[in-house]
Amino acid sequence: MFTHVMIGSNDLERARDFYDATFAALGGKPGEMDARGRLIYVHEGGRLMITKPIDGNPATAANGGTIGIAAASPEHVLAWYKAGTTHGGTAIESPPSERPNGAFVAYLRDPDGNKLTARSQPTK
């Protein structure tokens, strides 16, 4: 359904540090800056793009919005969480844990306040 997810950042180098670390923890590659100054991550057919807002106003996080990131295993979720909290992310909600359906889930806010979750596939 989606071709990509685009989020705003007020500091692309800070965002790069955070997302390079969290995607490496999931087996992804570092982001690349395109000719328009957008930071782009491509992994298993999905694209996350990070940019300074084109209207010149500050980037703000979506209130009520969450970006879900697929992880191969609970160990990958934990590695993502550790990389995120080590590289400027903030732990939010409950600690990383298994849900009743067997999915293992963790939540963070990136350095710009965007809400993210990494989760493994349900086992039940």
Backbone as ProteinMPNN parsed JSONL, in Angstrom:
{"seq_chain_A": "MFTHVMIGSNDLERARDFYDATFAALGGKPGEMDARGRLIYVHEGGRLMITKPIDGNPATAANGGTIGIAAASPEHVLAWYKAGTTHGGTAIESPPSERPNGAFVAYLRDPDGNKLTARSQPTK", "coords_chain_A": {"N_chain_A": [[0.814, -1.187, 0.0], [1.918, 1.3, 0.789], [4.416, 3.504, -0.529], [6.503, 4.79, 0.667], [7.647, 6.228, 3.795], [7.739, 9.439, 5.07], [9.419, 11.598, 7.207], [9.953, 14.51, 9.234], [12.891, 16.355, 10.22], [14.848, 18.372, 12.394], [17.544, 18.348, 12.511], [19.542, 16.832, 10.525], [21.973, 15.393, 10.646], [22.054, 14.485, 13.281], [19.777, 12.912, 13.191], [20.667, 11.055, 11.3], [22.705, 9.716, 12.745], [21.178, 8.431, 14.743], [19.288, 6.835, 13.182], [21.002, 5.372, 11.447], [22.282, 3.742, 13.35], [20.085, 2.359, 14.542], [18.912, 1.03, 12.351], [21.073, -0.524, 11.504], [21.171, -2.318, 13.601], [19.049, -3.902, 12.928], [19.907, -5.166, 10.706], [20.041, -3.567, 8.5], [21.239, -1.073, 6.108], [23.377, 1.879, 6.217], [21.924, 5.178, 5.927], [21.441, 7.152, 2.929], [22.149, 10.315, 1.514], [20.147, 12.118, -0.661], [20.078, 14.031, -3.776], [18.403, 16.13, -3.208], [18.756, 16.644, -0.564], [17.621, 14.897, 1.257], [17.528, 12.321, 3.644], [17.771, 8.931, 3.13], [16.578, 5.696, 3.717], [16.644, 2.345, 2.761], [15.198, -0.779, 2.901], [14.522, -4.12, 2.533], [12.494, -3.621, 0.601], [11.068, -1.497, 1.698], [10.944, 2.067, 2.33], [12.293, 4.66, 4.212], [12.225, 8.045, 4.605], [13.889, 11.01, 5.489], [13.683, 14.407, 6.161], [14.35, 17.951, 6.137], [11.68, 20.149, 6.802], [9.951, 21.288, 3.907], [8.575, 23.657, 3.908], [9.953, 25.397, 5.446], [9.384, 25.753, 8.116], [9.795, 24.595, 11.561], [10.407, 21.085, 12.121], [8.007, 18.862, 13.447], [6.814, 16.292, 15.636], [4.345, 13.811, 14.873], [1.344, 13.914, 16.586], [-0.006, 11.25, 18.106], [0.773, 9.613, 16.068], [2.555, 6.723, 14.92], [5.393, 5.004, 13.77], [5.856, 1.869, 12.514], [8.292, -0.655, 12.589], [9.557, -3.503, 11.067], [11.005, -6.334, 12.578], [13.273, -9.076, 12.594], [13.433, -10.823, 14.737], [12.961, -11.298, 18.343], [15.449, -10.709, 19.482], [16.55, -8.946, 17.622], [14.778, -6.812, 17.964], [15.461, -6.023, 20.57], [18.147, -5.286, 20.122], [17.765, -3.126, 18.375], [16.392, -1.368, 20.069], [18.34, -0.912, 22.061], [20.379, 0.26, 20.479], [19.015, 2.536, 19.666], [18.459, 3.932, 22.108], [21.031, 4.452, 22.853], [21.893, 6.198, 20.92], [20.641, 8.732, 21.046], [17.864, 8.387, 21.162], [14.715, 8.106, 22.95], [13.44, 6.097, 25.476], [10.131, 4.942, 25.643], [6.739, 4.396, 26.806], [5.946, 1.031, 27.665], [8.553, -1.227, 28.88], [10.631, -3.113, 26.53], [8.875, -5.944, 25.393], [7.078, -9.111, 25.274], [4.05, -9.508, 23.546], [0.561, -10.52, 24.019], [-0.078, -11.918, 21.645], [2.304, -13.008, 20.899], [4.123, -11.433, 19.537], [7.13, -9.56, 19.782], [7.866, -6.471, 21.19], [9.036, -3.081, 21.094], [9.287, 0.377, 22.041], [10.283, 3.662, 21.014], [11.189, 7.155, 21.001], [12.471, 9.108, 18.409], [15.33, 11.386, 18.032], [14.005, 13.736, 17.211], [11.506, 13.487, 18.221], [9.684, 11.778, 16.966], [7.521, 8.995, 17.091], [8.34, 5.619, 17.332], [8.14, 2.099, 16.692], [9.506, -1.12, 17.06], [8.969, -4.403, 16.02], [8.705, -7.932, 16.292], [7.454, -10.705, 14.347], [4.219, -12.031, 15.168], [3.878, -15.004, 17.16], [1.802, -16.569, 17.744]], "CA_chain_A": [[0.0, 0.0, 0.0], [2.73, 2.504, 0.89], [5.692, 3.527, -1.237], [7.522, 5.245, 1.612], [7.236, 7.067, 4.913], [8.598, 10.629, 5.143], [9.3, 12.342, 8.449], [10.782, 15.699, 9.296], [13.935, 16.475, 11.239], [15.492, 19.678, 12.504], [18.991, 18.113, 12.513], [19.699, 15.604, 9.744], [23.124, 14.613, 11.099], [21.613, 13.808, 14.505], [18.87, 11.859, 12.725], [21.49, 10.018, 10.651], [23.363, 8.944, 13.801], [20.148, 7.584, 15.347], [18.726, 5.851, 12.256], [22.058, 4.443, 11.019], [22.493, 2.774, 14.43], [18.923, 1.487, 14.754], [18.731, 0.136, 11.209], [22.168, -1.502, 11.525], [20.774, -3.339, 14.566], [18.068, -4.764, 12.258], [20.521, -5.723, 9.503], [19.941, -2.609, 7.399], [22.419, -0.304, 5.707], [23.305, 3.31, 6.537], [21.149, 6.009, 5.017], [22.146, 7.939, 1.918], [21.567, 11.621, 1.25], [19.901, 12.296, -2.096], [20.429, 15.35, -4.321], [17.508, 17.141, -2.624], [19.073, 16.804, 0.842], [16.807, 13.998, 2.077], [18.194, 11.121, 4.109], [16.916, 7.831, 2.676], [16.892, 4.329, 4.134], [15.933, 1.336, 1.982], [15.414, -2.097, 3.495], [13.506, -5.118, 2.196], [11.415, -3.025, -0.177], [10.51, -0.321, 2.348], [11.78, 3.272, 2.315], [12.055, 5.706, 5.19], [12.9, 9.262, 4.15], [13.933, 12.025, 6.534], [13.988, 15.67, 5.504], [13.939, 19.204, 6.769], [10.414, 20.522, 6.161], [10.126, 22.149, 2.743], [7.944, 24.958, 4.117], [10.847, 26.237, 6.228], [9.019, 25.727, 9.53], [10.43, 23.493, 12.284], [9.797, 19.759, 12.091], [7.345, 18.44, 14.683], [6.373, 14.897, 15.609], [2.896, 13.627, 14.756], [0.679, 13.546, 17.826], [-0.827, 10.072, 17.858], [1.358, 8.823, 14.995], [3.626, 5.776, 15.229], [5.953, 4.3, 12.622], [6.198, 0.495, 12.887], [9.432, -1.203, 11.861], [9.601, -4.96, 11.191], [12.247, -6.937, 13.058], [13.276, -10.512, 12.324], [13.372, -11.636, 15.955], [13.021, -10.507, 19.582], [16.822, -10.237, 19.664], [16.691, -7.757, 16.778], [14.036, -5.735, 18.629], [16.282, -5.554, 21.685], [19.318, -4.592, 19.57], [17.238, -1.851, 17.866], [16.088, -0.555, 21.243], [19.617, -0.505, 22.666], [21.029, 1.209, 19.559], [18.255, 3.787, 19.697], [18.663, 4.667, 23.361], [22.443, 4.848, 22.89], [22.138, 7.212, 19.889], [19.769, 9.899, 21.144], [16.444, 8.072, 21.28], [14.151, 8.09, 24.294], [12.551, 4.971, 25.758], [8.773, 5.367, 25.998], [5.729, 3.379, 27.081], [6.418, -0.089, 28.473], [9.838, -1.782, 28.44], [10.471, -4.132, 25.486], [8.193, -7.105, 25.964], [6.263, -9.95, 24.403], [2.619, -9.235, 23.613], [-0.233, -11.764, 24.092], [-0.069, -12.648, 20.37], [3.64, -13.544, 20.668], [5.028, -10.435, 18.947], [8.001, -8.878, 20.737], [7.68, -5.075, 20.813], [9.702, -2.007, 21.842], [8.932, 1.724, 21.584], [11.225, 4.762, 21.211], [11.053, 8.399, 20.243], [13.747, 9.5, 17.821], [15.763, 12.677, 18.574], [13.056, 14.797, 16.873], [10.237, 13.213, 18.884], [8.825, 10.853, 16.225], [7.298, 7.746, 17.817], [8.688, 4.434, 16.549], [8.081, 0.798, 17.343], [10.047, -2.283, 16.345], [8.272, -5.592, 16.497], [8.878, -9.183, 15.569], [6.182, -11.295, 13.936], [3.538, -12.816, 16.207], [4.138, -16.441, 17.123], [0.558, -17.291, 18.075]], "C_chain_A": [[0.863, 1.259, 0.0], [3.993, 2.389, 0.049], [6.826, 3.931, -0.323], [6.858, 5.977, 2.784], [8.235, 8.213, 4.969], [8.339, 11.304, 6.478], [10.252, 13.529, 8.414], [11.804, 15.627, 10.411], [14.472, 17.89, 11.226], [17.006, 19.569, 12.467], [19.26, 16.785, 11.817], [20.9, 14.775, 10.174], [22.797, 13.863, 12.386], [20.674, 12.668, 14.138], [19.66, 10.717, 12.091], [22.153, 9.129, 11.703], [22.376, 7.952, 14.415], [19.694, 6.486, 14.387], [19.78, 4.906, 11.694], [22.246, 3.355, 12.075], [21.303, 1.83, 14.57], [18.693, 0.553, 13.573], [19.862, -0.877, 11.094], [21.821, -2.645, 12.478], [19.773, -4.32, 13.97], [18.625, -5.397, 10.983], [20.447, -4.81, 8.298], [21.246, -1.876, 7.142], [22.267, 1.151, 6.132], [22.479, 4.064, 5.499], [22.041, 6.735, 4.031], [21.408, 9.241, 1.697], [21.36, 11.75, -0.253], [20.229, 13.741, -2.501], [19.564, 16.468, -3.744], [17.731, 17.324, -1.127], [18.228, 15.964, 1.773], [17.635, 12.765, 2.425], [17.268, 9.944, 3.83], [17.477, 6.488, 3.137], [16.029, 3.385, 3.322], [16.262, -0.017, 2.593], [14.229, -2.992, 3.163], [12.271, -4.511, 1.535], [10.774, -1.794, 0.441], [11.49, 0.847, 2.286], [11.325, 4.213, 3.421], [12.882, 6.896, 4.733], [12.79, 10.31, 5.245], [14.408, 13.318, 5.894], [13.722, 16.847, 6.429], [12.651, 19.622, 6.066], [10.621, 21.527, 5.022], [9.484, 23.516, 2.908], [8.789, 25.896, 4.982], [10.517, 26.301, 7.712], [9.715, 24.567, 10.225], [9.665, 22.181, 12.109], [9.178, 19.483, 13.448], [6.887, 16.999, 14.517], [4.852, 14.838, 15.53], [2.323, 13.199, 16.089], [-0.279, 12.399, 17.527], [-0.269, 9.172, 16.769], [2.455, 7.904, 15.507], [4.082, 5.14, 13.929], [6.402, 2.932, 13.109], [7.283, -0.055, 11.986], [9.499, -2.706, 12.129], [10.987, -5.404, 11.639], [12.148, -8.443, 12.877], [13.072, -11.362, 13.572], [13.306, -10.733, 17.18], [14.422, -9.953, 19.848], [17.099, -8.998, 18.826], [15.956, -6.569, 17.398], [14.877, -5.154, 19.764], [17.522, -4.804, 21.199], [18.923, -3.217, 19.034], [17.006, -0.882, 19.011], [17.371, -0.029, 21.897], [20.33, 0.506, 21.786], [20.326, 2.554, 19.599], [18.491, 4.588, 20.961], [20.109, 5.127, 23.504], [22.719, 6.019, 21.949], [21.076, 8.308, 19.873], [18.292, 9.647, 21.214], [16.016, 8.024, 22.738], [13.211, 6.898, 24.439], [11.193, 5.512, 26.187], [7.895, 4.153, 26.212], [6.319, 2.258, 27.927], [7.813, -0.533, 28.016], [9.601, -2.791, 27.309], [9.877, -5.402, 26.09], [7.44, -7.885, 24.901], [4.791, -9.625, 24.637], [1.849, -10.553, 23.656], [-0.232, -12.573, 22.794], [1.307, -13.217, 20.029], [4.601, -12.579, 19.996], [5.863, -9.812, 20.065], [8.111, -7.435, 20.273], [8.502, -4.143, 21.703], [9.321, -0.673, 21.221], [10.031, 2.72, 21.935], [10.672, 6.023, 20.574], [12.422, 8.704, 19.682], [14.139, 10.875, 18.37], [14.84, 13.851, 18.249], [11.678, 14.566, 17.474], [9.29, 12.298, 18.136], [8.739, 9.528, 16.978], [7.509, 6.561, 16.876], [8.434, 3.183, 17.377], [8.775, -0.213, 16.44], [9.349, -3.485, 16.912], [8.6, -6.789, 15.62], [7.498, -9.719, 15.203], [5.541, -12.045, 15.097], [3.836, -14.302, 16.047], [2.882, -17.256, 17.404], [-0.528, -16.982, 17.077]], "O_chain_A": [[0.558, 2.202, -0.73], [4.572, 1.31, -0.072], [7.963, 3.491, -0.491], [5.668, 6.293, 2.752], [9.444, 7.987, 4.921], [7.191, 11.556, 6.844], [11.226, 13.545, 7.662], [11.613, 14.935, 11.411], [14.542, 18.531, 10.177], [17.693, 20.589, 12.399], [19.212, 15.73, 12.45], [20.851, 13.549, 10.075], [23.223, 12.721, 12.56], [20.763, 11.58, 14.706], [19.355, 9.546, 12.319], [22.157, 7.906, 11.558], [22.697, 6.776, 14.588], [19.717, 5.311, 14.753], [19.481, 3.731, 11.479], [22.356, 2.177, 11.736], [21.492, 0.621, 14.704], [18.317, -0.603, 13.77], [19.632, -1.993, 10.627], [22.135, -3.803, 12.204], [19.654, -5.448, 14.448], [17.903, -6.085, 10.262], [20.759, -5.231, 7.183], [22.226, -2.041, 7.868], [21.152, 1.61, 6.38], [22.356, 3.64, 4.349], [23.237, 6.912, 4.263], [20.178, 9.27, 1.693], [22.285, 11.519, -1.032], [20.61, 14.56, -1.664], [19.956, 17.634, -3.789], [16.993, 18.066, -0.478], [18.12, 16.276, 2.959], [18.359, 12.237, 1.581], [16.109, 9.954, 4.246], [18.66, 6.188, 2.976], [14.822, 3.591, 3.2], [17.427, -0.366, 2.783], [13.082, -2.666, 3.469], [11.141, -4.855, 1.878], [10.005, -1.106, -0.231], [12.703, 0.652, 2.2], [10.141, 4.521, 3.552], [14.085, 6.778, 4.501], [11.734, 10.479, 5.854], [15.407, 13.335, 5.175], [12.957, 16.739, 7.387], [12.541, 19.465, 4.85], [11.372, 22.492, 5.163], [9.79, 24.441, 2.155], [8.406, 27.04, 5.227], [11.297, 26.851, 8.49], [10.181, 23.644, 9.558], [8.442, 22.171, 11.969], [9.752, 19.827, 14.48], [6.609, 16.544, 13.407], [4.159, 15.708, 16.056], [2.778, 12.211, 16.665], [-1.245, 12.563, 16.782], [-0.783, 8.073, 16.56], [3.198, 8.262, 16.42], [3.262, 4.779, 13.085], [7.232, 2.835, 14.012], [7.206, 0.064, 10.763], [9.497, -3.134, 13.283], [12.004, -4.916, 11.146], [11.066, -9.018, 12.992], [12.594, -12.493, 13.482], [13.564, -9.533, 17.078], [14.564, -8.852, 20.38], [17.807, -8.095, 19.272], [16.455, -5.444, 17.361], [14.989, -3.936, 19.9], [17.909, -3.798, 21.794], [19.66, -2.248, 19.216], [17.38, 0.288, 18.93], [17.468, 1.15, 22.24], [20.837, 1.51, 22.287], [20.977, 3.599, 19.569], [18.703, 5.799, 20.895], [20.378, 6.099, 24.21], [23.68, 6.759, 22.156], [20.661, 8.759, 18.805], [17.517, 10.597, 21.316], [16.845, 7.915, 23.642], [12.301, 6.711, 23.631], [11.115, 6.433, 26.999], [8.254, 3.032, 25.852], [7.12, 2.523, 28.824], [8.211, -0.246, 26.887], [8.481, -3.276, 27.148], [10.306, -5.873, 27.144], [7.196, -7.403, 23.795], [4.345, -9.486, 25.776], [2.419, -11.603, 23.359], [-0.37, -13.796, 22.836], [1.469, -13.845, 18.982], [5.79, -12.879, 19.893], [5.36, -9.568, 21.162], [8.412, -7.18, 19.107], [8.648, -4.379, 22.903], [9.061, -0.594, 20.021], [10.637, 2.643, 23.004], [9.794, 5.965, 19.713], [13.426, 8.579, 20.383], [13.357, 11.478, 19.105], [14.882, 14.868, 18.942], [10.771, 15.37, 17.258], [8.183, 12.051, 18.617], [9.749, 9.001, 17.444], [6.944, 6.502, 15.784], [8.504, 3.209, 18.606], [8.647, -0.167, 15.217], [9.153, -3.593, 18.122], [8.75, -6.684, 14.403], [6.487, -9.228, 15.705], [6.244, -12.631, 15.921], [4.021, -14.793, 14.933], [2.895, -18.483, 17.313], [-1.64, -17.497, 17.195]]}, "name": "protein", "num_of_chains": 1, "seq": "MFTHVMIGSNDLERARDFYDATFAALGGKPGEMDARGRLIYVHEGGRLMITKPIDGNPATAANGGTIGIAAASPEHVLAWYKAGTTHGGTAIESPPSERPNGAFVAYLRDPDGNKLTARSQPTK"}
